[in-house]
Amino acid sequence: MKKCAGCKKETCNGCSLNPGSEIKSSKGQLSLFPENFTADEQKGFGIAFDIGTTTIAAMLFDLEKQEQIDTETCVNPQRAAGSDVISRITYCRKSRENNERLKYLTVKKMDELAEKMCTRTEAEVSEPIRIQKVMAVGNTAMCEILLGLSLEGLAAAPFHKEYGGSVTGPGKGFGFSFLKEAQITVLPSIGGYIGADALAVYTYVKKKDERKNILAVDIGTNGEILLLGEKMTYACSAAAGPALEGAAVFQGMGAAPGAIEEVRILGNFPRQDISCKVIGGGIPKGICGSGLVDALAVLTRLKVIDSSGYLLNSREARKKGVPEMVCRRLFTEGEENRILLTDKDSPVYLTAGDIRQLQLAKGAIRAGIEILLKKEGIEKEKLSHIYLAGAFGSYIKIENAAAIGLLPNISRERMTHTGNCAGTGAAMALLSEKTVKEMESYAGKISHVELAGEEAFQEYFLRFMEIQEDK
């Protein structure tokens, strides 16, 4: 098993940053583009950036050889202004200086990632690496921050973007230092909070699967949902918050060594217990998003959590017939119930508050899915396929996501992980001018659905906050 050049996980094999098929990396990884994708003949080197609310991912390409040669990721430094998009918009609205500060932090970090990859590659090939082109995607707020625009249009409904089409210019004009000579392109947003990252996901999925009634869900702090229907293509943004990415959780963390990435049931009743798999195999330090989804599904199966999300205490669990070894893991700290997922020497807990944060996130995402299905006038059974996108989406067990109601319960063969296809869509634009033109055209044809204005949203949101598989 190889180590991912981006997330550094031993268990990843590059899947979270390199989803797609024909273009090989010189490091043996694959950037799996759709089979019908064709790259342009170009010279030099380029970088595709996916600026996520939580994470920035970068992919370095040899444009002439059409090879991905390195990847890097980092925490988005804008988190100093808050973990979610709304916090950052509020921060930027306070003063022009705040807006400029977030742009500076973003540009500086992108410069650092680019320099890091180029320095590492130069050491291997013994020749200078100069970046000619950069393609950047992100949600609308991330793109507008990079462009130095006002975020006023995203502050209140009806939400609107401040730029149209692609924006291209020299790196120096954006404020870059290492990338000052590169041509920087920020790809188009669709509308409202539906940004260039969602457009990149759409472009990838549309080329990969030509059928109708395709659902693409990019789960992140700002979750994007796309439905490629028979009548129209719809897109919405679900403010899921950072919980599913390991933030806003008592012992939550990113997918790094020490994070619990998998939770499962060990043994048979009545001697069942909880077992955890830790990234890197060392001492557990916390729990990441995939582990959180697993934990929610496992604890529901064990009847430690009821459908309302209530976490039982040890006395209540014993009365319900929960296995004794699991009951011994239940504690009450102050007035809050919690469960020990690991051993007491290296304790990692899941708290009642954590469960509520996860319920809010899944309720928002699933409500968005249901609204789009309603717009198209179809039931979940009519879906041809569900593509689960995003770095986080690469790791969660689809069956557990369906078991807790995060995703519609359809046959497993119609559900696929696609990894970070927002990053892949950006890379396709980097390698093909035709793809850039297509994306500019697509942006004006996708129907943006503002969930806040949908009467049924609150009903769906409350319904799908419950932790249960839909029949």
Tab-separated table of C-alpha atoms in Angstrom:
chain	number	residue	atom	x	y	z
A	1	MET	CA	0.000	0.000	0.000
A	2	LYS	CA	1.494	3.312	-1.062
A	3	LYS	CA	1.493	6.503	0.910
A	4	CYS	CA	-0.667	9.319	-0.453
A	5	ALA	CA	1.433	12.308	-1.469
A	6	GLY	CA	-1.373	14.601	-0.415
A	7	CYS	CA	-2.948	13.428	2.818
A	8	LYS	CA	0.042	11.240	3.888
A	9	LYS	CA	-2.282	8.378	4.836
A	10	GLU	CA	-0.869	4.883	4.509
A	11	THR	CA	-4.374	3.606	3.748
A	12	CYS	CA	-5.271	6.128	1.060
A	13	ASN	CA	-3.197	5.093	-1.990
A	14	GLY	CA	-3.864	8.528	-3.442
A	15	CYS	CA	-7.622	8.043	-3.794
A	16	SER	CA	-8.714	11.236	-2.062
A	17	LEU	CA	-6.734	13.560	-4.275
A	18	ASN	CA	-6.437	11.523	-7.439
A	19	PRO	CA	-9.835	10.336	-8.584
A	20	GLY	CA	-10.088	9.740	-12.253
A	21	SER	CA	-8.099	7.293	-15.428
A	22	GLU	CA	-5.709	7.726	-18.137
A	23	ILE	CA	-3.046	10.195	-17.087
A	24	LYS	CA	-0.302	8.660	-14.974
A	25	SER	CA	1.805	10.377	-12.374
A	26	SER	CA	5.548	9.904	-12.485
A	27	LYS	CA	5.235	8.742	-8.869
A	28	GLY	CA	3.039	5.843	-9.908
A	29	GLN	CA	-0.262	7.402	-8.853
A	30	LEU	CA	-3.177	7.790	-11.208
A	31	SER	CA	-5.253	10.856	-11.951
A	32	LEU	CA	-8.328	9.076	-13.142
A	33	PHE	CA	-9.926	11.292	-15.728
A	34	PRO	CA	-13.034	10.218	-17.653
A	35	GLU	CA	-12.185	8.016	-20.601
A	36	ASN	CA	-13.372	10.579	-23.169
A	37	PHE	CA	-11.208	13.395	-21.749
A	38	THR	CA	-8.435	14.684	-24.035
A	39	ALA	CA	-5.662	17.019	-22.892
A	40	ASP	CA	-4.149	19.831	-25.007
A	41	GLU	CA	-0.564	19.872	-26.223
A	42	GLN	CA	1.239	22.302	-23.914
A	43	LYS	CA	4.662	23.106	-22.508
A	44	GLY	CA	5.838	23.680	-18.955
A	45	PHE	CA	4.176	23.005	-15.630
A	46	GLY	CA	0.856	23.874	-14.039
A	47	ILE	CA	-1.002	23.528	-10.751
A	48	ALA	CA	-4.668	22.823	-10.031
A	49	PHE	CA	-5.904	24.122	-6.657
A	50	ASP	CA	-9.058	23.093	-4.828
A	51	ILE	CA	-9.606	25.701	-2.110
A	52	GLY	CA	-11.909	24.029	0.364
A	53	THR	CA	-13.359	25.678	3.440
A	54	THR	CA	-11.325	23.325	5.641
A	55	THR	CA	-8.520	22.132	3.349
A	56	ILE	CA	-6.538	23.425	0.373
A	57	ALA	CA	-5.394	20.738	-2.071
A	58	ALA	CA	-2.828	21.303	-4.832
A	59	MET	CA	-1.801	19.083	-7.756
A	60	LEU	CA	1.342	19.713	-9.808
A	61	PHE	CA	1.296	18.674	-13.490
A	62	ASP	CA	3.869	18.383	-16.231
A	63	LEU	CA	1.757	19.923	-18.997
A	64	GLU	CA	3.847	18.560	-21.849
A	65	LYS	CA	3.899	14.968	-20.610
A	66	GLN	CA	0.350	15.294	-19.205
A	67	GLU	CA	1.533	13.763	-15.955
A	68	GLN	CA	0.581	14.580	-12.394
A	69	ILE	CA	3.884	14.660	-10.562
A	70	ASP	CA	3.072	15.748	-7.022
A	71	THR	CA	0.308	16.714	-4.601
A	72	GLU	CA	0.120	18.702	-1.377
A	73	THR	CA	-2.624	19.563	1.085
A	74	CYS	CA	-2.887	21.825	4.094
A	75	VAL	CA	-5.438	23.280	6.468
A	76	ASN	CA	-7.009	26.429	5.022
A	77	PRO	CA	-5.430	29.312	7.012
A	78	GLN	CA	-8.717	31.230	6.803
A	79	ARG	CA	-9.847	29.088	9.733
A	80	ALA	CA	-8.358	31.797	11.920
A	81	ALA	CA	-11.565	33.700	11.082
A	82	GLY	CA	-13.889	30.754	11.769
A	83	SER	CA	-14.381	27.142	10.747
A	84	ASP	CA	-17.328	27.752	8.411
A	85	VAL	CA	-18.140	30.015	5.457
A	86	ILE	CA	-20.646	32.174	7.348
A	87	SER	CA	-18.065	33.048	10.023
A	88	ARG	CA	-15.619	34.174	7.345
A	89	ILE	CA	-18.196	36.236	5.501
A	90	THR	CA	-19.080	37.945	8.783
A	91	TYR	CA	-15.385	38.550	9.453
A	92	CYS	CA	-14.802	40.052	5.994
A	93	ARG	CA	-17.811	42.357	6.275
A	94	LYS	CA	-16.397	43.996	9.399
A	95	SER	CA	-13.655	45.767	7.480
A	96	ARG	CA	-11.827	45.889	4.173
A	97	GLU	CA	-8.652	45.044	6.093
A	98	ASN	CA	-10.186	41.757	7.235
A	99	ASN	CA	-11.092	40.883	3.661
A	100	GLU	CA	-7.561	41.644	2.500
A	101	ARG	CA	-6.097	39.616	5.368
A	102	LEU	CA	-7.958	36.462	4.353
A	103	LYS	CA	-6.886	36.944	0.751
A	104	TYR	CA	-3.275	37.395	1.866
A	105	LEU	CA	-3.396	34.229	3.994
A	106	THR	CA	-4.864	32.243	1.093
A	107	VAL	CA	-2.376	33.494	-1.499
A	108	LYS	CA	0.541	32.966	0.877
A	109	LYS	CA	-0.484	29.372	1.578
A	110	MET	CA	-1.004	28.605	-2.128
A	111	ASP	CA	2.455	30.034	-2.816
A	112	GLU	CA	3.901	27.814	-0.074
A	113	LEU	CA	2.250	24.665	-1.438
A	114	ALA	CA	3.470	25.459	-4.961
A	115	GLU	CA	7.024	26.134	-3.804
A	116	LYS	CA	7.068	22.976	-1.715
A	117	MET	CA	6.040	20.787	-4.651
A	118	CYS	CA	8.404	22.478	-7.078
A	119	THR	CA	11.371	22.264	-4.693
A	120	ARG	CA	10.722	18.589	-4.088
A	121	THR	CA	10.376	17.885	-7.813
A	122	GLU	CA	13.486	19.881	-8.698
A	123	ALA	CA	15.507	17.724	-6.284
A	124	GLU	CA	14.338	14.631	-8.136
A	125	VAL	CA	14.725	15.791	-11.749
A	126	SER	CA	17.721	18.136	-11.243
A	127	GLU	CA	16.207	20.940	-13.294
A	128	PRO	CA	14.263	24.093	-12.412
A	129	ILE	CA	10.472	23.888	-12.313
A	130	ARG	CA	8.601	27.016	-13.400
A	131	ILE	CA	4.820	27.236	-13.178
A	132	GLN	CA	3.105	28.596	-16.295
A	133	LYS	CA	-0.566	28.037	-15.427
A	134	VAL	CA	-2.747	27.755	-12.347
A	135	MET	CA	-6.425	26.740	-12.192
A	136	ALA	CA	-8.302	27.376	-8.958
A	137	VAL	CA	-11.716	26.227	-7.764
A	138	GLY	CA	-13.541	26.639	-4.468
A	139	ASN	CA	-16.950	27.565	-3.177
A	140	THR	CA	-18.113	31.070	-4.097
A	141	ALA	CA	-16.812	32.653	-0.890
A	142	MET	CA	-13.356	31.062	-1.279
A	143	CYS	CA	-13.132	32.263	-4.901
A	144	GLU	CA	-14.259	35.782	-4.046
A	145	ILE	CA	-11.748	35.992	-1.199
A	146	LEU	CA	-8.965	34.933	-3.595
A	147	LEU	CA	-10.149	37.557	-6.093
A	148	GLY	CA	-10.269	40.240	-3.404
A	149	LEU	CA	-13.971	40.895	-3.992
A	150	SER	CA	-16.627	41.985	-1.541
A	151	LEU	CA	-18.638	39.131	-0.040
A	152	GLU	CA	-21.730	41.298	0.471
A	153	GLY	CA	-23.740	39.286	-2.062
A	154	LEU	CA	-23.371	36.188	0.121
A	155	ALA	CA	-24.400	37.905	3.346
A	156	ALA	CA	-28.184	37.770	2.901
A	157	ALA	CA	-30.810	36.230	0.644
A	158	PRO	CA	-31.180	36.318	-2.280
A	159	PHE	CA	-27.526	35.250	-2.366
A	160	HIS	CA	-25.509	36.203	-5.429
A	161	LYS	CA	-21.919	36.033	-6.634
A	162	GLU	CA	-19.754	39.061	-7.384
A	163	TYR	CA	-18.032	37.733	-10.509
A	164	GLY	CA	-19.107	36.093	-13.734
A	165	GLY	CA	-17.272	33.621	-15.953
A	166	SER	CA	-13.602	32.800	-15.453
A	167	VAL	CA	-11.221	35.436	-14.111
A	168	THR	CA	-7.667	35.236	-15.469
A	169	GLY	CA	-4.611	37.352	-14.801
A	170	PRO	CA	-0.904	37.290	-13.907
A	171	GLY	CA	0.000	35.910	-10.498
A	172	LYS	CA	1.622	39.186	-9.511
A	173	GLY	CA	-1.740	40.928	-9.904
A	174	PHE	CA	-3.317	38.478	-7.446
A	175	GLY	CA	-0.554	39.122	-4.922
A	176	PHE	CA	1.426	35.919	-5.471
A	177	SER	CA	5.158	35.818	-4.940
A	178	PHE	CA	6.365	32.361	-5.954
A	179	LEU	CA	3.593	32.135	-8.570
A	180	LYS	CA	3.901	35.762	-9.712
A	181	GLU	CA	4.834	34.819	-13.301
A	182	ALA	CA	2.078	32.213	-13.672
A	183	GLN	CA	-1.239	32.818	-15.411
A	184	ILE	CA	-3.866	32.380	-12.707
A	185	THR	CA	-7.453	31.419	-13.581
A	186	VAL	CA	-10.295	31.310	-11.073
A	187	LEU	CA	-13.006	29.183	-12.670
A	188	PRO	CA	-16.683	30.266	-12.717
A	189	SER	CA	-19.126	29.882	-9.859
A	190	ILE	CA	-22.671	28.684	-10.527
A	191	GLY	CA	-24.513	31.035	-8.179
A	192	GLY	CA	-25.014	31.832	-4.506
A	193	TYR	CA	-22.873	29.477	-2.453
A	194	ILE	CA	-22.593	27.008	-5.347
A	195	GLY	CA	-19.065	27.665	-6.468
A	196	ALA	CA	-16.446	26.659	-8.989
A	197	ASP	CA	-15.771	23.491	-6.990
A	198	ALA	CA	-19.336	22.285	-7.609
A	199	LEU	CA	-18.974	23.212	-11.279
A	200	ALA	CA	-15.780	21.136	-11.429
A	201	VAL	CA	-17.600	18.180	-9.852
A	202	TYR	CA	-20.406	18.580	-12.405
A	203	THR	CA	-17.923	18.691	-15.294
A	204	TYR	CA	-16.202	15.525	-14.108
A	205	VAL	CA	-19.432	13.586	-13.487
A	206	LYS	CA	-21.068	14.719	-16.754
A	207	LYS	CA	-18.089	13.425	-18.738
A	208	LYS	CA	-17.834	10.225	-16.723
A	209	ASP	CA	-21.507	9.219	-16.816
A	210	GLU	CA	-23.826	10.311	-19.635
A	211	ARG	CA	-27.012	8.893	-18.081
A	212	LYS	CA	-29.768	11.023	-16.539
A	213	ASN	CA	-30.845	11.214	-12.887
A	214	ILE	CA	-27.310	11.237	-11.520
A	215	LEU	CA	-26.751	12.573	-8.010
A	216	ALA	CA	-23.344	13.966	-7.017
A	217	VAL	CA	-22.773	14.837	-3.366
A	218	ASP	CA	-19.587	16.609	-2.280
A	219	ILE	CA	-19.618	16.378	1.502
A	220	GLY	CA	-17.645	19.050	3.289
A	221	THR	CA	-18.048	22.048	5.561
A	222	ASN	CA	-19.992	23.639	2.710
A	223	GLY	CA	-21.632	20.592	1.121
A	224	GLU	CA	-22.588	20.820	-2.554
A	225	ILE	CA	-25.283	18.653	-4.109
A	226	LEU	CA	-25.923	18.266	-7.843
A	227	LEU	CA	-28.746	16.418	-9.576
A	228	LEU	CA	-28.251	15.826	-13.296
A	229	GLY	CA	-31.901	15.144	-14.110
A	230	GLU	CA	-33.851	14.446	-17.273
A	231	LYS	CA	-35.506	17.878	-17.207
A	232	MET	CA	-32.758	20.066	-15.767
A	233	THR	CA	-29.596	20.067	-13.697
A	234	TYR	CA	-30.092	21.405	-10.183
A	235	ALA	CA	-27.512	22.441	-7.614
A	236	CYS	CA	-27.732	23.470	-3.990
A	237	SER	CA	-25.414	24.161	-1.096
A	238	ALA	CA	-26.048	22.607	2.314
A	239	ALA	CA	-24.396	24.344	5.256
A	240	ALA	CA	-23.305	21.114	6.927
A	241	GLY	CA	-20.729	22.748	9.174
A	242	PRO	CA	-17.341	21.206	9.935
A	243	ALA	CA	-18.489	18.236	12.061
A	244	LEU	CA	-18.287	15.620	9.291
A	245	GLU	CA	-14.689	16.672	8.653
A	246	GLY	CA	-13.734	16.108	12.293
A	247	ALA	CA	-14.048	19.700	13.500
A	248	ALA	CA	-16.635	21.031	16.009
A	249	VAL	CA	-16.342	17.629	17.721
A	250	PHE	CA	-14.900	17.124	21.229
A	251	GLN	CA	-11.947	15.009	20.054
A	252	GLY	CA	-12.394	15.509	16.329
A	253	MET	CA	-9.432	15.865	13.983
A	254	GLY	CA	-8.541	15.571	10.320
A	255	ALA	CA	-7.546	12.354	8.574
A	256	ALA	CA	-4.010	12.277	9.984
A	257	PRO	CA	-1.947	9.718	11.921
A	258	GLY	CA	-3.625	9.009	15.243
A	259	ALA	CA	-7.174	9.597	13.984
A	260	ILE	CA	-9.771	6.868	14.351
A	261	GLU	CA	-10.890	6.246	10.760
A	262	GLU	CA	-13.040	3.182	11.293
A	263	VAL	CA	-15.329	1.934	14.077
A	264	ARG	CA	-16.817	-1.546	13.996
A	265	ILE	CA	-18.545	-4.164	16.164
A	266	LEU	CA	-16.350	-7.020	17.379
A	267	GLY	CA	-17.683	-10.393	18.543
A	268	ASN	CA	-21.163	-11.841	18.891
A	269	PHE	CA	-23.989	-10.975	21.265
A	270	PRO	CA	-23.877	-10.833	24.244
A	271	ARG	CA	-20.086	-10.401	24.172
A	272	GLN	CA	-20.021	-7.692	21.531
A	273	ASP	CA	-17.667	-4.745	21.889
A	274	ILE	CA	-16.425	-1.760	19.914
A	275	SER	CA	-13.187	-1.898	17.915
A	276	CYS	CA	-11.411	1.036	16.251
A	277	LYS	CA	-8.895	1.310	13.428
A	278	VAL	CA	-6.392	4.159	13.735
A	279	ILE	CA	-4.592	5.837	10.835
A	280	GLY	CA	-0.946	4.820	11.029
A	281	GLY	CA	-1.741	2.072	13.532
A	282	GLY	CA	-0.410	4.021	16.523
A	283	ILE	CA	-1.963	5.503	19.641
A	284	PRO	CA	-5.406	7.065	19.026
A	285	LYS	CA	-5.475	10.842	19.386
A	286	GLY	CA	-8.953	11.676	18.094
A	287	ILE	CA	-11.540	10.762	15.481
A	288	CYS	CA	-11.969	11.937	11.879
A	289	GLY	CA	-15.072	12.139	9.684
A	290	SER	CA	-15.155	8.563	8.410
A	291	GLY	CA	-14.809	7.291	11.973
A	292	LEU	CA	-17.646	9.558	13.100
A	293	VAL	CA	-20.037	8.190	10.470
A	294	ASP	CA	-19.019	4.633	11.417
A	295	ALA	CA	-19.472	5.372	15.114
A	296	LEU	CA	-22.948	6.764	14.568
A	297	ALA	CA	-24.004	3.695	12.560
A	298	VAL	CA	-22.401	1.197	14.950
A	299	LEU	CA	-23.825	2.774	18.104
A	300	THR	CA	-27.273	2.884	16.506
A	301	ARG	CA	-27.049	-0.830	15.666
A	302	LEU	CA	-26.020	-1.544	19.257
A	303	LYS	CA	-29.009	0.518	20.444
A	304	VAL	CA	-26.707	2.834	22.419
A	305	ILE	CA	-28.145	5.746	20.401
A	306	ASP	CA	-31.851	5.941	19.630
A	307	SER	CA	-33.356	7.418	16.471
A	308	SER	CA	-33.649	10.862	18.105
A	309	GLY	CA	-29.879	10.890	18.660
A	310	TYR	CA	-30.084	10.408	22.423
A	311	LEU	CA	-26.992	8.677	23.854
A	312	LEU	CA	-27.969	6.317	26.675
A	313	ASN	CA	-26.179	6.253	30.031
A	314	SER	CA	-24.917	2.930	31.404
A	315	ARG	CA	-28.030	2.250	33.494
A	316	GLU	CA	-30.395	2.919	30.591
A	317	ALA	CA	-28.229	0.825	28.257
A	318	ARG	CA	-28.347	-2.212	30.564
A	319	LYS	CA	-32.143	-1.946	30.781
A	320	LYS	CA	-32.254	-1.905	26.952
A	321	GLY	CA	-30.132	-5.066	26.751
A	322	VAL	CA	-27.001	-3.429	25.325
A	323	PRO	CA	-23.986	-5.801	25.538
A	324	GLU	CA	-22.221	-5.453	28.915
A	325	MET	CA	-18.780	-4.582	27.469
A	326	VAL	CA	-20.374	-1.667	25.609
A	327	CYS	CA	-22.294	-0.575	28.728
A	328	ARG	CA	-18.979	-0.293	30.577
A	329	ARG	CA	-17.867	2.278	28.021
A	330	LEU	CA	-20.688	4.692	28.894
A	331	PHE	CA	-19.972	7.607	31.250
A	332	THR	CA	-21.645	10.810	32.372
A	333	GLU	CA	-19.424	13.889	32.637
A	334	GLY	CA	-21.297	16.689	34.385
A	335	GLU	CA	-24.691	16.451	32.709
A	336	GLU	CA	-23.433	15.094	29.386
A	337	ASN	CA	-23.380	11.423	28.423
A	338	ARG	CA	-20.386	10.130	26.511
A	339	ILE	CA	-18.977	6.832	25.295
A	340	LEU	CA	-15.356	5.680	25.354
A	341	LEU	CA	-14.414	4.376	21.907
A	342	THR	CA	-10.892	3.255	22.802
A	343	ASP	CA	-9.192	1.948	25.948
A	344	LYS	CA	-8.754	4.085	29.059
A	345	ASP	CA	-4.993	4.494	28.547
A	346	SER	CA	-5.519	6.466	25.301
A	347	PRO	CA	-9.090	7.696	25.674
A	348	VAL	CA	-11.122	8.988	22.728
A	349	TYR	CA	-14.733	9.797	23.555
A	350	LEU	CA	-17.844	10.527	21.543
A	351	THR	CA	-20.147	12.893	23.421
A	352	ALA	CA	-23.847	13.657	23.240
A	353	GLY	CA	-22.892	17.091	21.883
A	354	ASP	CA	-20.839	15.471	19.115
A	355	ILE	CA	-23.819	13.375	18.081
A	356	ARG	CA	-25.990	16.473	17.860
A	357	GLN	CA	-23.425	18.212	15.617
A	358	LEU	CA	-23.398	15.174	13.325
A	359	GLN	CA	-27.198	15.140	13.232
A	360	LEU	CA	-27.295	18.788	12.179
A	361	ALA	CA	-24.778	18.121	9.392
A	362	LYS	CA	-26.504	15.049	8.013
A	363	GLY	CA	-29.929	16.673	8.328
A	364	ALA	CA	-28.802	19.611	6.169
A	365	ILE	CA	-27.193	17.443	3.491
A	366	ARG	CA	-30.048	14.973	3.238
A	367	ALA	CA	-32.653	17.757	3.183
A	368	GLY	CA	-30.785	19.289	0.234
A	369	ILE	CA	-30.858	15.950	-1.594
A	370	GLU	CA	-34.598	15.571	-1.016
A	371	ILE	CA	-35.322	19.120	-2.228
A	372	LEU	CA	-33.509	18.460	-5.531
A	373	LEU	CA	-35.305	15.121	-6.015
A	374	LYS	CA	-38.581	16.948	-5.426
A	375	LYS	CA	-37.634	19.638	-7.995
A	376	GLU	CA	-37.006	16.963	-10.625
A	377	GLY	CA	-40.137	15.077	-9.563
A	378	ILE	CA	-38.467	11.720	-8.924
A	379	GLU	CA	-38.126	9.290	-6.031
A	380	LYS	CA	-34.732	8.005	-4.885
A	381	GLU	CA	-35.414	4.652	-6.599
A	382	LYS	CA	-35.240	6.451	-9.966
A	383	LEU	CA	-31.642	7.558	-9.390
A	384	SER	CA	-29.263	5.958	-11.900
A	385	HIS	CA	-26.255	6.507	-9.658
A	386	ILE	CA	-24.937	8.426	-6.654
A	387	TYR	CA	-21.358	9.725	-6.790
A	388	LEU	CA	-19.913	10.566	-3.401
A	389	ALA	CA	-17.259	13.235	-3.908
A	390	GLY	CA	-14.704	15.023	-1.758
A	391	ALA	CA	-11.675	13.886	0.205
A	392	PHE	CA	-13.917	12.996	3.143
A	393	GLY	CA	-16.302	11.145	0.844
A	394	SER	CA	-13.451	8.865	-0.221
A	395	TYR	CA	-13.237	7.258	3.193
A	396	ILE	CA	-16.724	6.885	4.586
A	397	LYS	CA	-18.416	3.518	4.227
A	398	ILE	CA	-21.350	4.104	1.917
A	399	GLU	CA	-23.422	1.455	3.671
A	400	ASN	CA	-22.967	3.272	6.994
A	401	ALA	CA	-23.802	6.637	5.413
A	402	ALA	CA	-27.046	5.089	4.127
A	403	ALA	CA	-27.682	3.332	7.460
A	404	ILE	CA	-27.804	6.638	9.356
A	405	GLY	CA	-29.831	8.378	6.634
A	406	LEU	CA	-27.037	10.632	5.333
A	407	LEU	CA	-27.532	9.197	1.821
A	408	PRO	CA	-30.619	7.708	0.163
A	409	ASN	CA	-30.850	3.957	0.618
A	410	ILE	CA	-30.482	2.589	-2.906
A	411	SER	CA	-28.651	-0.521	-4.121
A	412	ARG	CA	-24.950	-0.473	-3.260
A	413	GLU	CA	-23.857	-1.015	-6.883
A	414	ARG	CA	-25.427	2.339	-7.765
A	415	MET	CA	-23.231	4.234	-5.289
A	416	THR	CA	-19.570	5.086	-5.935
A	417	HIS	CA	-16.754	7.003	-4.248
A	418	THR	CA	-15.116	9.422	-6.697
A	419	GLY	CA	-12.572	11.122	-4.428
A	420	ASN	CA	-11.774	14.804	-4.828
A	421	CYS	CA	-13.385	15.279	-8.235
A	422	ALA	CA	-13.541	19.041	-7.645
A	423	GLY	CA	-9.748	18.917	-7.797
A	424	THR	CA	-9.916	16.586	-10.790
A	425	GLY	CA	-12.277	18.965	-12.590
A	426	ALA	CA	-9.809	21.794	-11.944
A	427	ALA	CA	-7.014	19.605	-13.330
A	428	MET	CA	-9.083	18.875	-16.444
A	429	ALA	CA	-9.431	22.635	-16.971
A	430	LEU	CA	-5.679	23.044	-16.452
A	431	LEU	CA	-4.968	20.481	-19.164
A	432	SER	CA	-7.708	21.451	-21.632
A	433	GLU	CA	-8.859	24.873	-22.836
A	434	LYS	CA	-11.949	23.185	-24.270
A	435	THR	CA	-12.902	22.107	-20.744
A	436	VAL	CA	-12.588	25.715	-19.524
A	437	LYS	CA	-14.984	26.856	-22.258
A	438	GLU	CA	-17.382	24.031	-21.430
A	439	MET	CA	-17.361	24.983	-17.753
A	440	GLU	CA	-18.123	28.607	-18.613
A	441	SER	CA	-21.089	27.396	-20.642
A	442	TYR	CA	-22.299	24.940	-17.979
A	443	ALA	CA	-22.249	27.609	-15.261
A	444	GLY	CA	-25.159	29.475	-16.840
A	445	LYS	CA	-27.286	26.376	-17.462
A	446	ILE	CA	-27.400	24.850	-13.981
A	447	SER	CA	-30.415	25.822	-11.891
A	448	HIS	CA	-29.284	27.134	-8.501
A	449	VAL	CA	-31.702	26.144	-5.724
A	450	GLU	CA	-31.562	28.312	-2.598
A	451	LEU	CA	-32.535	25.966	0.230
A	452	ALA	CA	-33.400	28.812	2.608
A	453	GLY	CA	-36.248	29.768	0.301
A	454	GLU	CA	-37.720	26.271	0.043
A	455	GLU	CA	-40.813	25.685	2.198
A	456	ALA	CA	-40.131	21.964	2.503
A	457	PHE	CA	-36.553	22.384	3.710
A	458	GLN	CA	-37.329	22.672	7.419
A	459	GLU	CA	-39.592	19.626	7.307
A	460	TYR	CA	-36.927	17.525	5.575
A	461	PHE	CA	-34.197	18.875	7.845
A	462	LEU	CA	-36.026	17.877	11.043
A	463	ARG	CA	-37.022	14.513	9.587
A	464	PHE	CA	-33.510	13.569	8.542
A	465	MET	CA	-31.882	14.709	11.743
A	466	GLU	CA	-33.198	11.398	13.040
A	467	ILE	CA	-30.665	8.571	12.863
A	468	GLN	CA	-32.308	5.834	10.890
A	469	GLU	CA	-32.163	4.189	7.506
A	470	ASP	CA	-34.995	5.245	5.204
A	471	LYS	CA	-36.990	2.380	3.780
